[in-house]
XYZ file of N, CA, C and O in Angstrom:
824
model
N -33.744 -68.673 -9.155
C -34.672 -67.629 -9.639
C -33.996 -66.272 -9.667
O -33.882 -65.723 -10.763
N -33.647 -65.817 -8.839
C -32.502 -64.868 -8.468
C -31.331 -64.781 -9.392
O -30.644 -63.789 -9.634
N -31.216 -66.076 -9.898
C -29.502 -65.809 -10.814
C -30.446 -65.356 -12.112
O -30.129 -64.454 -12.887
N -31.826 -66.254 -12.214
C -32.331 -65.569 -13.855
C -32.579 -64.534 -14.291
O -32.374 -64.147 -15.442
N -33.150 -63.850 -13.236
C -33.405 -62.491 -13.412
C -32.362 -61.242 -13.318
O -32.480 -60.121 -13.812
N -30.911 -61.986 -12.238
C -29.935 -61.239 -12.984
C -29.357 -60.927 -14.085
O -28.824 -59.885 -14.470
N -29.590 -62.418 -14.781
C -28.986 -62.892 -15.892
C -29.895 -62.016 -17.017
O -29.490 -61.490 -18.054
N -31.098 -62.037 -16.525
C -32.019 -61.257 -17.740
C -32.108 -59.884 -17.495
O -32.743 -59.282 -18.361
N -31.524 -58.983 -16.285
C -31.017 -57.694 -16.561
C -29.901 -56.989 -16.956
O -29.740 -55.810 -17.271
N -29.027 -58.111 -16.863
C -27.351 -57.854 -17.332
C -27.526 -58.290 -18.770
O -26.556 -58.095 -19.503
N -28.314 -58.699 -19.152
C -28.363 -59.016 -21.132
C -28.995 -57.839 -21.439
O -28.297 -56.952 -21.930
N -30.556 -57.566 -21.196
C -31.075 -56.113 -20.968
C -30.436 -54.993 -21.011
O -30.926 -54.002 -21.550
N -28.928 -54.998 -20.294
C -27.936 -53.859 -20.037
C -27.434 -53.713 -22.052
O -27.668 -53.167 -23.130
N -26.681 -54.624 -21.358
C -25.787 -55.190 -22.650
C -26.430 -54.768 -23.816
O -25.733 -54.006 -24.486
N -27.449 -54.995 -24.239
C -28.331 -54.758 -25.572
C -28.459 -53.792 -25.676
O -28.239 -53.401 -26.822
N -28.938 -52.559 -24.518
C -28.938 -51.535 -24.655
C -27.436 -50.744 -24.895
O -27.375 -49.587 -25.309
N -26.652 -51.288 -24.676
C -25.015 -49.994 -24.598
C -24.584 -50.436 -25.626
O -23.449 -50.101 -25.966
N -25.680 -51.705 -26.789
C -24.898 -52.110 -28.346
C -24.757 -50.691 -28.875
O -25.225 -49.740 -28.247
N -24.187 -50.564 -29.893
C -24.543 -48.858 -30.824
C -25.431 -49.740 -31.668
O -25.437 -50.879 -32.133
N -26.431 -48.286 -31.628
C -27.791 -48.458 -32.424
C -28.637 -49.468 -31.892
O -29.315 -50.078 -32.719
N -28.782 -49.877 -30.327
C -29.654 -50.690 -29.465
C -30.134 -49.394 -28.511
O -29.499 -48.526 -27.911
N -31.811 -49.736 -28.688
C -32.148 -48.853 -27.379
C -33.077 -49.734 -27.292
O -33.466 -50.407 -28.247
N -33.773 -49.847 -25.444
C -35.204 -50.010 -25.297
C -35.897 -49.234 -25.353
O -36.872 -49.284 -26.103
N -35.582 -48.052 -24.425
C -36.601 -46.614 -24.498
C -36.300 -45.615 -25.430
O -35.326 -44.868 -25.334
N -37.134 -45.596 -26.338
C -37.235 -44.522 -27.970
C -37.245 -43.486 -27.134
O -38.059 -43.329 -26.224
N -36.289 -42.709 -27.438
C -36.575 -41.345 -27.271
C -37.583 -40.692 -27.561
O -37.852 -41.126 -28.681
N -38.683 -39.584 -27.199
C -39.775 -38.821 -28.065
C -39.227 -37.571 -29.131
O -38.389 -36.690 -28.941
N -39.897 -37.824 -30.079
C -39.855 -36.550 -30.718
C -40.068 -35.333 -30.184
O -41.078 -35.165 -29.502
N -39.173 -34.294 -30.394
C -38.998 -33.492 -29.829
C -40.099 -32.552 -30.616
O -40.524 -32.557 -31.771
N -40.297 -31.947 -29.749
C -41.409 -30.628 -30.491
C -41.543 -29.490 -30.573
O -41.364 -28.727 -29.623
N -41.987 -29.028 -32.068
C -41.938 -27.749 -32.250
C -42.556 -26.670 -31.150
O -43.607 -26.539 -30.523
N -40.898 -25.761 -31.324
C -41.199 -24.561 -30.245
C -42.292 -23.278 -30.628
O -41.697 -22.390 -31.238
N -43.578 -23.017 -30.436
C -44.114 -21.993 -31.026
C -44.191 -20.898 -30.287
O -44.615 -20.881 -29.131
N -43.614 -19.520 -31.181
C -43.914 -18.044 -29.976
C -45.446 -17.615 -30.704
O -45.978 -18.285 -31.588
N -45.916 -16.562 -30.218
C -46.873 -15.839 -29.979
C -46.223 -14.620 -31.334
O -45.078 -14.170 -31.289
N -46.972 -14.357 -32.160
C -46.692 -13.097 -33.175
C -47.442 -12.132 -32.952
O -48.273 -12.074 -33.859
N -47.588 -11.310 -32.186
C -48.502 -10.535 -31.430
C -47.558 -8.750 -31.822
O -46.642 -8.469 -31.049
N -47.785 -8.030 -32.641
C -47.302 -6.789 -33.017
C -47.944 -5.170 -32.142
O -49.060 -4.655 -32.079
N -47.075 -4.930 -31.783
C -47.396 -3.983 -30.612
C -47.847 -2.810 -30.889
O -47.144 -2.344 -31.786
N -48.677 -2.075 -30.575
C -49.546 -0.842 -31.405
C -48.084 -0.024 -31.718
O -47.139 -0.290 -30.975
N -47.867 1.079 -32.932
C -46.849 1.521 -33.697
C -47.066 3.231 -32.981
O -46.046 3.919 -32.958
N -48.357 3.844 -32.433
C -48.451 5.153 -31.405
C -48.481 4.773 -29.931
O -48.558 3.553 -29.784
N -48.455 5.269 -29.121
C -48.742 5.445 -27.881
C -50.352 6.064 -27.939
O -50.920 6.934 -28.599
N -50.755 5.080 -26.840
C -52.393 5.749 -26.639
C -52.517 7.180 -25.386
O -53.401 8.034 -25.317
N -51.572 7.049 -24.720
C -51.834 8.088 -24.407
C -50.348 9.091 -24.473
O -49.180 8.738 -24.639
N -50.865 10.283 -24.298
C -49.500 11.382 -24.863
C -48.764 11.683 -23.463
O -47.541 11.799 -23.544
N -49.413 11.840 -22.043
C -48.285 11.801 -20.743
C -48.783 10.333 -19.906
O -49.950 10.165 -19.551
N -47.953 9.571 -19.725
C -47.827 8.800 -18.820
C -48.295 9.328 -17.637
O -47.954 10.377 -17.090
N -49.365 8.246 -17.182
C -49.452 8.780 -15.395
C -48.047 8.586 -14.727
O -47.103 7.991 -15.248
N -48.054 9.188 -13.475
C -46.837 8.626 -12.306
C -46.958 7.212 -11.854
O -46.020 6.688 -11.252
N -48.133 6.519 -12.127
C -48.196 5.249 -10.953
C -47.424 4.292 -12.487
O -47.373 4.419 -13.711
N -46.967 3.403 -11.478
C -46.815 2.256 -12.091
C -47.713 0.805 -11.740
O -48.191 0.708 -10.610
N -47.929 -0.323 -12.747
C -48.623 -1.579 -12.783
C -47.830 -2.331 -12.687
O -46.793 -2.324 -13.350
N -48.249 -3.463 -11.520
C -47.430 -4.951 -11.342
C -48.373 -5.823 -12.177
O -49.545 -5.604 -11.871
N -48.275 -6.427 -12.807
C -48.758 -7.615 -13.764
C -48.547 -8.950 -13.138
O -47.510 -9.611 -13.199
N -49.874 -9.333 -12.408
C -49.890 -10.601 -11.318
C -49.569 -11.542 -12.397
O -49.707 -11.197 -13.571
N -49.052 -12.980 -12.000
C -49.376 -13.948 -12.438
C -51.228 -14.710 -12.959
O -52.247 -14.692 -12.269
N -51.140 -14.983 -13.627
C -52.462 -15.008 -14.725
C -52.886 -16.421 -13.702
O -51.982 -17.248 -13.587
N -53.933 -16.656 -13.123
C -54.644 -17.411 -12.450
C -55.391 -18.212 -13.825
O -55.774 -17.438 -14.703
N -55.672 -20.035 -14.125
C -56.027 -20.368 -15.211
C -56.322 -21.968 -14.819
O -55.649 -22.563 -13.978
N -57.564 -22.647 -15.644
C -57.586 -23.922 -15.111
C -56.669 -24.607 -15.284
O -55.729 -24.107 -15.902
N -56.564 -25.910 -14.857
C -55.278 -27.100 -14.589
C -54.814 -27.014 -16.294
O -53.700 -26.942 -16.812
N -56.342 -27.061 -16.945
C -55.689 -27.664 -18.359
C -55.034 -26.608 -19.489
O -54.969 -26.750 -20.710
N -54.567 -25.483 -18.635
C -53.793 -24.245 -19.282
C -53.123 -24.210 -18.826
O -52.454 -23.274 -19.265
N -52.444 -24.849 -17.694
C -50.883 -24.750 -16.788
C -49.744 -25.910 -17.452
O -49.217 -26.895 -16.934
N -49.658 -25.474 -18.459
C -49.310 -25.830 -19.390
C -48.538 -25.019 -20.330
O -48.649 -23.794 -20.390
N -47.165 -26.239 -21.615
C -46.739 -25.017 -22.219
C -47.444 -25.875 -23.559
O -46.919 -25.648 -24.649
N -48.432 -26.701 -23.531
C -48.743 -27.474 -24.737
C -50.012 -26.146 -25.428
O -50.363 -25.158 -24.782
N -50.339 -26.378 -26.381
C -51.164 -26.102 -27.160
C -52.578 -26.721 -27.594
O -52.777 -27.567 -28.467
N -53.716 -25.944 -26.578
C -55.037 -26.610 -25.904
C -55.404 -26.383 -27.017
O -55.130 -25.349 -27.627
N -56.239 -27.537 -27.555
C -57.810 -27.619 -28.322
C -58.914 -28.469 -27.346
O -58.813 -29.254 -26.403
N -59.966 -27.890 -28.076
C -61.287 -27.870 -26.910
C -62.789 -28.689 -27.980
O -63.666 -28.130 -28.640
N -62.605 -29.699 -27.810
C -64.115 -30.757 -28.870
C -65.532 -30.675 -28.225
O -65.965 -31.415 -27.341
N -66.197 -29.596 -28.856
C -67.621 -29.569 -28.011
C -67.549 -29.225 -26.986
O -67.790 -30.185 -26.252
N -67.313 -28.219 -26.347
C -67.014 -27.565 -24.938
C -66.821 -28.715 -24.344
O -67.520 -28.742 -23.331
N -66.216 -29.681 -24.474
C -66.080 -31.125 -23.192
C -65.055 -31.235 -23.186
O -64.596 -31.042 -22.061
N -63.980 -31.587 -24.276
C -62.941 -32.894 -24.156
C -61.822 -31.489 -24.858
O -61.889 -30.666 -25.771
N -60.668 -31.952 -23.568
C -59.139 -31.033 -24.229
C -58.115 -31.899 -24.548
O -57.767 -32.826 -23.818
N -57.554 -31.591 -25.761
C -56.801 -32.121 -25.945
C -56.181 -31.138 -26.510
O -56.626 -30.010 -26.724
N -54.767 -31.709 -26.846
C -52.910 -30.839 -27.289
C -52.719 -31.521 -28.511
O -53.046 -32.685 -28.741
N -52.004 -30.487 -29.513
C -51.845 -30.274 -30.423
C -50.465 -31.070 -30.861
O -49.431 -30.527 -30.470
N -50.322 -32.234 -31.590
C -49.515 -32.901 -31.745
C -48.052 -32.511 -32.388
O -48.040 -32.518 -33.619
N -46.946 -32.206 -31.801
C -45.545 -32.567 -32.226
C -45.612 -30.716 -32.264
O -44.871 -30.228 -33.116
N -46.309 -29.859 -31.543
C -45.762 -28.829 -31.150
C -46.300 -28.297 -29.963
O -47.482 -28.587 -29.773
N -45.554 -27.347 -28.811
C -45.777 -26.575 -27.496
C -45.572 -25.337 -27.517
O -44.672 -24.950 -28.262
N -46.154 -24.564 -26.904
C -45.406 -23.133 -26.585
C -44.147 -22.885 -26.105
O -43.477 -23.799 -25.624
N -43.618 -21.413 -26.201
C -42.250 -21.241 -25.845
C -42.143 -21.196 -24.410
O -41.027 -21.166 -23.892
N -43.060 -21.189 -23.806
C -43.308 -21.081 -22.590
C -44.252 -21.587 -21.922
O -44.976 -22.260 -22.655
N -44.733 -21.565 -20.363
C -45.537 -22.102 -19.802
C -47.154 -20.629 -20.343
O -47.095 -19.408 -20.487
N -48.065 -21.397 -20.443
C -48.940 -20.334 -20.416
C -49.438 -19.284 -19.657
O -50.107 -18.379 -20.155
N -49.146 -19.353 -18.458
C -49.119 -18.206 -17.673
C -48.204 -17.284 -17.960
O -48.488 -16.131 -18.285
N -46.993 -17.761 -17.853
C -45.587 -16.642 -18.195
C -46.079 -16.086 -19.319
O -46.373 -14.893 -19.386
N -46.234 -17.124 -20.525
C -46.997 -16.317 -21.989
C -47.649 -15.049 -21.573
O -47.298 -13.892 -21.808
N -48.624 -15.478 -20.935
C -49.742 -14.524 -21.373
C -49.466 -13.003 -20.351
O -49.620 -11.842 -20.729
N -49.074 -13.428 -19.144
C -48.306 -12.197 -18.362
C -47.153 -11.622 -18.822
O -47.072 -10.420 -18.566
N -46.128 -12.159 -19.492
C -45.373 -11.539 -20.557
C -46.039 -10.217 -21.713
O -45.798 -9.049 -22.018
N -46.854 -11.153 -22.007
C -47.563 -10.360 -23.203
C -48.520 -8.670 -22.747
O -48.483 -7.562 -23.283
N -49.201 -9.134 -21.687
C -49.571 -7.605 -20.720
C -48.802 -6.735 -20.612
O -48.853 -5.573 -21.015
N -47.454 -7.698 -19.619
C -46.747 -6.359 -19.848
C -46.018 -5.777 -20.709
O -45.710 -4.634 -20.372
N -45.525 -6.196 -21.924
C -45.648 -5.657 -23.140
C -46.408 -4.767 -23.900
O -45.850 -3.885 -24.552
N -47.505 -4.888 -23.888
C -48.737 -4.298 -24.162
C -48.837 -2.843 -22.978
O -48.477 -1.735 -23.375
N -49.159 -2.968 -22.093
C -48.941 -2.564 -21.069
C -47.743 -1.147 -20.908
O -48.057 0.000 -20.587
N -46.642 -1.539 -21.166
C -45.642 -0.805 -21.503
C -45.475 0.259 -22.900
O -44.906 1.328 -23.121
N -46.312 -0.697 -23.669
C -46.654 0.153 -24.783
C -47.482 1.262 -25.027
O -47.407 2.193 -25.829
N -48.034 1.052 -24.429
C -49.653 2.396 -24.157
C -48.999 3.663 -24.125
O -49.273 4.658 -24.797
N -47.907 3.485 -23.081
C -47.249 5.275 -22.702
C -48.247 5.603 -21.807
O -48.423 6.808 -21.629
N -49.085 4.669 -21.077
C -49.927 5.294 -20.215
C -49.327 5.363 -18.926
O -49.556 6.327 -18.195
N -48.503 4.332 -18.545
C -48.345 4.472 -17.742
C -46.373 4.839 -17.217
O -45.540 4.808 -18.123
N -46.030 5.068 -16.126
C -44.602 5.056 -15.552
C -44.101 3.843 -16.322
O -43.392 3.804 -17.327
N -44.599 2.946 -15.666
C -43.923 1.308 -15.838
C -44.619 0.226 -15.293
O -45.480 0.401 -14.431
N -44.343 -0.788 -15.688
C -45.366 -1.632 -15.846
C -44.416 -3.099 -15.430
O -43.223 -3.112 -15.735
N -44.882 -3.989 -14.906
C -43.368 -5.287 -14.793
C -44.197 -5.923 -13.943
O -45.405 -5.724 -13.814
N -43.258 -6.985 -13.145
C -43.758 -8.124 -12.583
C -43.369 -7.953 -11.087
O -42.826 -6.911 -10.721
N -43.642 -8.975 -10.209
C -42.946 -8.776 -8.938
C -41.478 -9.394 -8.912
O -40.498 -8.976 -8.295
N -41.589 -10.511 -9.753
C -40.003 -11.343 -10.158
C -39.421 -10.190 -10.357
O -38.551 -9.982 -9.511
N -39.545 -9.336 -11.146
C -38.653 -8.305 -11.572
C -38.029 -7.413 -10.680
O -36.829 -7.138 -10.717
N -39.089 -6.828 -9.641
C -38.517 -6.651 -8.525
C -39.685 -5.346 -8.458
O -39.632 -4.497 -7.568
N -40.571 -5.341 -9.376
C -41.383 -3.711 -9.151
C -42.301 -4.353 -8.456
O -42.608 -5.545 -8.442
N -42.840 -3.140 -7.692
C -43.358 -2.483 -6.539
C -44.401 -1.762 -6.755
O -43.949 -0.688 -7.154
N -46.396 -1.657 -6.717
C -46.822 -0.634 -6.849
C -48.532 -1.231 -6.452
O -49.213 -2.255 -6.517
N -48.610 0.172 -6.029
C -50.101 0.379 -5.313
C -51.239 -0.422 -6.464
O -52.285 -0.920 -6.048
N -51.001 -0.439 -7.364
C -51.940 -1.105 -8.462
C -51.294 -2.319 -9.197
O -50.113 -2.429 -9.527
N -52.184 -3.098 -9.363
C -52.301 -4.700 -9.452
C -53.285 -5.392 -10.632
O -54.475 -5.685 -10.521
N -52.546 -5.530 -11.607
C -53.475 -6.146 -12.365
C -54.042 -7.378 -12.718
O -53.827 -7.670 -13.894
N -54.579 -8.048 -12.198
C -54.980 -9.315 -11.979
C -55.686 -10.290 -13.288
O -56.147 -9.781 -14.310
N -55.668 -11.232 -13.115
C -56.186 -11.936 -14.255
C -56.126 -12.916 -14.188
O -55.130 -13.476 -13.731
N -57.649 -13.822 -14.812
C -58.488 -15.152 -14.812
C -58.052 -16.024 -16.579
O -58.870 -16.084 -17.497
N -56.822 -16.513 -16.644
C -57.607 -17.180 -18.322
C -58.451 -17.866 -17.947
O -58.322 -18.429 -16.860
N -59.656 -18.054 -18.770
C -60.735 -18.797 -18.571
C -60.221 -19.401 -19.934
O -59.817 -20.541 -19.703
N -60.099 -19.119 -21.091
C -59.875 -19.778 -22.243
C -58.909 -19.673 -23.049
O -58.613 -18.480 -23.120
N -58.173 -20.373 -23.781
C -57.079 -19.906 -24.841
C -56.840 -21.229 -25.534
O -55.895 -21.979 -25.293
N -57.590 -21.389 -26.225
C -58.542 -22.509 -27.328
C -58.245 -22.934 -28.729
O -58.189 -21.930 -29.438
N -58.108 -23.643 -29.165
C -58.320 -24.276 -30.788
C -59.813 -24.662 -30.486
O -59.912 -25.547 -29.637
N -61.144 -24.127 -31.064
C -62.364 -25.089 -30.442
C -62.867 -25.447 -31.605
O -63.044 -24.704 -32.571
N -63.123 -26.686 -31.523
C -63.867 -27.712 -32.819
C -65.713 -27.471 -32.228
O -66.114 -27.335 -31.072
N -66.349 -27.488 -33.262
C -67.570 -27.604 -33.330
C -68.197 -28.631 -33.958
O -67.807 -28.789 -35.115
N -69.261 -29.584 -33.488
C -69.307 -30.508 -34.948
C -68.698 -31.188 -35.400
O -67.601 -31.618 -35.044
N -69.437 -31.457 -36.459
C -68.528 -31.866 -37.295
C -67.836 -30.628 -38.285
O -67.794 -30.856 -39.494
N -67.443 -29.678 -37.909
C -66.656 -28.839 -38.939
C -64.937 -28.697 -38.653
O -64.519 -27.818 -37.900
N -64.267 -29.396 -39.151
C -62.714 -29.313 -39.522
C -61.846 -28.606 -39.382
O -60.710 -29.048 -39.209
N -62.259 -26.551 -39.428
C -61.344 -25.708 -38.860
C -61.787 -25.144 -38.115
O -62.796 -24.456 -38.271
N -60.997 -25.306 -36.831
C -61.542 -24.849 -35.451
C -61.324 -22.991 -35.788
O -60.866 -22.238 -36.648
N -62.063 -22.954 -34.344
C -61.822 -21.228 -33.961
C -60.702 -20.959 -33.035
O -60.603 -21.820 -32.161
N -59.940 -20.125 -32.988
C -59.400 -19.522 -32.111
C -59.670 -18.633 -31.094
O -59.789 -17.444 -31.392
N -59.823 -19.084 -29.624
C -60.786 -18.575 -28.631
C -60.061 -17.916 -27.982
O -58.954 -18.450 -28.037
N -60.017 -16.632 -27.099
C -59.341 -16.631 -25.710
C -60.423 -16.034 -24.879
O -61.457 -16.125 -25.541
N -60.678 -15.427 -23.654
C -61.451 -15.293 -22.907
C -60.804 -14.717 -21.461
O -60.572 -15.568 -20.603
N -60.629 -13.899 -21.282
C -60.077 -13.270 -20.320
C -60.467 -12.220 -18.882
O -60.468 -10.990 -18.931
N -60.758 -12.983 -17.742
C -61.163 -11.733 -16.582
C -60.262 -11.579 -16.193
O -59.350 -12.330 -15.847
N -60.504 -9.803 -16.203
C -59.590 -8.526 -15.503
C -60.127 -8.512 -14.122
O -61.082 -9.068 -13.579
N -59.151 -7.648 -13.709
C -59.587 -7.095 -12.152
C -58.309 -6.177 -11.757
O -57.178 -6.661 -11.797
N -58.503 -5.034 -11.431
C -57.693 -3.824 -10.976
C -57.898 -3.751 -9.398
O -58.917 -3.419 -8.792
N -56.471 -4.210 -8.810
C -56.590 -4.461 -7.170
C -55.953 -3.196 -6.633
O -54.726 -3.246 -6.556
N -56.567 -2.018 -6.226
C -55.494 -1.431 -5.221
C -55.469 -1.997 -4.051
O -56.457 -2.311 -3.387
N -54.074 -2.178 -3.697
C -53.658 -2.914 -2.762
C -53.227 -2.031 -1.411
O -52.998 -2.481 -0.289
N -53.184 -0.627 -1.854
C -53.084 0.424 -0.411
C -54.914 0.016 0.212
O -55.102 -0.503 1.312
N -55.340 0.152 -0.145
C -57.076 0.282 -0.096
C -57.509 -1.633 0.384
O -58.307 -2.072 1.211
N -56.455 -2.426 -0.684
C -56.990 -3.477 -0.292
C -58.329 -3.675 -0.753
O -59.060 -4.153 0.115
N -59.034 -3.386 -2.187
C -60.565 -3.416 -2.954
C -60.231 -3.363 -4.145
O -59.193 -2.747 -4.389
N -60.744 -3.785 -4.914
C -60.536 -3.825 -6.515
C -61.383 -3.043 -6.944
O -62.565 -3.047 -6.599
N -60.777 -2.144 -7.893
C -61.515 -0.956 -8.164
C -62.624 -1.078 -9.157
O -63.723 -0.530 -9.074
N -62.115 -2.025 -10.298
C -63.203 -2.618 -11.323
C -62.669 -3.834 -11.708
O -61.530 -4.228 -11.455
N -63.657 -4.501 -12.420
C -63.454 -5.842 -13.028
C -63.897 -6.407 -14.281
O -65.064 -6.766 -14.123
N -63.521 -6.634 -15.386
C -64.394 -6.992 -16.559
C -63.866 -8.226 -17.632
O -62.676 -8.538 -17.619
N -64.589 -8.738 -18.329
C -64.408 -9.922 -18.673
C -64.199 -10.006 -20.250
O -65.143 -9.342 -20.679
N -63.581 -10.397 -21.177
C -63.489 -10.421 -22.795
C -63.320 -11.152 -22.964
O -62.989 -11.946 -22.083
N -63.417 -11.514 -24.359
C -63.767 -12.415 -24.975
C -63.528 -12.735 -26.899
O -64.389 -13.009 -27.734
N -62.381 -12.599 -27.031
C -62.259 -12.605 -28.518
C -61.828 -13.941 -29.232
O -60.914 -14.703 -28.915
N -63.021 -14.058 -30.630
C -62.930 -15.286 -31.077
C -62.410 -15.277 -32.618
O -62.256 -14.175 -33.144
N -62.162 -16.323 -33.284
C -61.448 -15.997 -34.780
C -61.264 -17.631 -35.214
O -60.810 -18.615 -34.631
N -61.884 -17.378 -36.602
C -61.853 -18.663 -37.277
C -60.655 -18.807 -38.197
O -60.409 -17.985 -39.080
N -59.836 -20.004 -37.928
C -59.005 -20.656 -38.446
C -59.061 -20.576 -40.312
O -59.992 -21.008 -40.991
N -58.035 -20.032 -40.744
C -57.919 -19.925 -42.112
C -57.990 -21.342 -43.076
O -58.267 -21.491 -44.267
N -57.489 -22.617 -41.656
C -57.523 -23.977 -42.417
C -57.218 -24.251 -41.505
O -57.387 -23.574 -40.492
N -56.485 -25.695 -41.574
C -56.026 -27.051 -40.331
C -54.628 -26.579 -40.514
O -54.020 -26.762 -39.459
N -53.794 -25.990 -41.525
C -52.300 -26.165 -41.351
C -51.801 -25.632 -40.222
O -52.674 -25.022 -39.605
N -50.508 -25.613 -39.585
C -50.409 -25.445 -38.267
C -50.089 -23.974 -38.380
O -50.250 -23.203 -37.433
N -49.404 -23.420 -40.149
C -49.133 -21.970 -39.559
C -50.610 -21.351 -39.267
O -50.930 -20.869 -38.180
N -51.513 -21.443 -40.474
C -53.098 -21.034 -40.011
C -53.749 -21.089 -39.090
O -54.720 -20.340 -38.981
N -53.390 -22.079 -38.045
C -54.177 -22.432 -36.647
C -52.962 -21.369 -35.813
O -53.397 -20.699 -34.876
N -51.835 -21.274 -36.085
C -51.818 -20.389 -35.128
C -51.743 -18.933 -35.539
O -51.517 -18.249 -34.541
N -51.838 -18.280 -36.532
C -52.209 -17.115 -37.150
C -53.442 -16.535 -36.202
O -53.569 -15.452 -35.630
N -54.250 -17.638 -36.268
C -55.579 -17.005 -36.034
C -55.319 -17.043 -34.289
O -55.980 -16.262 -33.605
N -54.464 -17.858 -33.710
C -54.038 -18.010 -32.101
C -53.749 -16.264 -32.093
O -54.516 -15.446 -31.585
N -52.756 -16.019 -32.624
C -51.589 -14.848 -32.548
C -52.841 -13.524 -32.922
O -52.865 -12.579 -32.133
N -53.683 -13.515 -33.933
C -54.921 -12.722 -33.923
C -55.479 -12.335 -32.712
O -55.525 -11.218 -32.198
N -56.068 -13.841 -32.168
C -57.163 -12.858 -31.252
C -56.560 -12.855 -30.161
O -57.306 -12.419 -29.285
N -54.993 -13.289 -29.565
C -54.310 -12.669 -28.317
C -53.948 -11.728 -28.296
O -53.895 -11.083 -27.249
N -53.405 -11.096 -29.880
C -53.125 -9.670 -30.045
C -53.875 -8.675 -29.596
O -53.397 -7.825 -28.845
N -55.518 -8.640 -30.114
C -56.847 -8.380 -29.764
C -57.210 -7.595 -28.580
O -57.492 -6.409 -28.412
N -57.068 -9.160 -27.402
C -57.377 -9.440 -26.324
C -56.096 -8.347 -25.297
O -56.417 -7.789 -24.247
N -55.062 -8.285 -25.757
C -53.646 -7.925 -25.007
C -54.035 -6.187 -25.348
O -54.260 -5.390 -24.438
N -54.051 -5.922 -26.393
C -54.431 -4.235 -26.855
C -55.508 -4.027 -26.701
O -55.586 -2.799 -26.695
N -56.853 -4.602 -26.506
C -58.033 -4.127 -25.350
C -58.125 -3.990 -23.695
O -58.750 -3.229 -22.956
N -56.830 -5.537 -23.374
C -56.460 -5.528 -21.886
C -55.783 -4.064 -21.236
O -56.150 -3.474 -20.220
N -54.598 -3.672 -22.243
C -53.903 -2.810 -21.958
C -54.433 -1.589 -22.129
O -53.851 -0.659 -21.570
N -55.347 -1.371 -22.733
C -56.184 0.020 -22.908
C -56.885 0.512 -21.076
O -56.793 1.516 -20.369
N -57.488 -0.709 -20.959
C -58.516 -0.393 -20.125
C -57.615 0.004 -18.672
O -58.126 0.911 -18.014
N -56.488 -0.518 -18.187
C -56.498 -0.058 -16.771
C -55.884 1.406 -16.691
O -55.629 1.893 -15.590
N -55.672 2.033 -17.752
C -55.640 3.486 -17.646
C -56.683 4.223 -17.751
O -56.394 5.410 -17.598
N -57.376 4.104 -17.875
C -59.107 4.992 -18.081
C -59.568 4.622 -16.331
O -59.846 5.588 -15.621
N -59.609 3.574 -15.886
C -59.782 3.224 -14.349
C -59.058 4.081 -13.383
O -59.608 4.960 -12.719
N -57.548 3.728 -13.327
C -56.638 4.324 -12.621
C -56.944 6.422 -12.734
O -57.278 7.185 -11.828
N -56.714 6.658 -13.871
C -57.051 8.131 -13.982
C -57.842 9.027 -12.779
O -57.405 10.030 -12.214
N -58.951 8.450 -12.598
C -60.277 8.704 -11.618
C -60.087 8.491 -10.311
O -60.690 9.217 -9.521
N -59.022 7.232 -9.716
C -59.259 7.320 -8.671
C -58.288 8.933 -7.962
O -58.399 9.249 -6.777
């Protein structure tokens, strides 16, 4: 019994190291997609405060820790978008993109991560709750969802100073994949230049 089953993994071998023999197919590899997200062309504000913003890692359910590309059937069932992923994991995405945004305003000193190595009394925190292809129905071109809670932590104080929640949605031009993500790259743009507005109007006051 012992010699057969050698015998039937050493043929097994063999077949496989023929050229042009495999057992295990490789997968198709899949398209890399970035984010087209265009950064406001003024500064919103004309002097930068002194403080600078750390841009936490984006807190998000299991089925966004991920670098695939979520669609959502009837608020129930998620599924990924076949034979393409993001360039990244979705957290990095979307904390990337803040501080970008973020940096852009001119509101503030500077703006970065803790990886990076910055340091600062204010903390910008954040919930994805959504970042969606969502089917309805029976209708064929989904929407493009995201959904986002803020929260501004001073961390000398140890209390979050405010907290608020958005929500921007956008219907798909069609099913093709550049159109589904057009309308992706829309309402994160949206969502990133309303995010980045708001923790300078907060900070100002205290």
């Amino acid at each position: 019994m012992l010699n057969k089953l050698f015998c039937s993994f050493l043929l097994l071998g063999l077949i496989a190291g023929l050229p042009g023999c495999s057992i295990l197919k490789e997968p198709e590899p899949l398209d890399l997609i970035t984010l087209r997200t265009p950064l406001p062309e003024v500064a919103l504000c004309e002097t930068p405060m002194p403080s600078q913003i750390v841009v936490v890692v984006p807190d998000m359910a299991g089925g966004l820790r991920t670098d695939r590309i979520a669609t959502l059937f009837d608020e129930r069932e998620i599924r990924y978008l076949a034979g393409a992923k993001w360039e990244a994991q979705v957290p990095a995405l979307i904390q990337r993109q803040l501080v970008r945004y973020l940096n852009a305003t001119g509101c503030f000193s500077g703006a970065g991560t803790e990886a990076a190595g910055l340091s600062s009394r204010y903390r910008l925190q954040s919930d994805l709750q959504r970042l969606h292809l969502c089917y309805y129905g029976k209708d064929a071109v989904p929407y493009a969802e995201i959904t986002l809670r803020l929260s501004i932590l001073d961390a000398e104080r140890g209390r979050i100073l405010e907290a608020r929640t958005i929500t921007f949605r956008e219907k798909s031009r069609g099913t093709e994949m550049n159109q589904l993500m057009d309308a992706l790259d829309n309402v994160v743009s949206r969502a990133m230049l309303d995010s980045a507005r708001w923790p300078a109007s907060v900070m100002r006051v205290q």
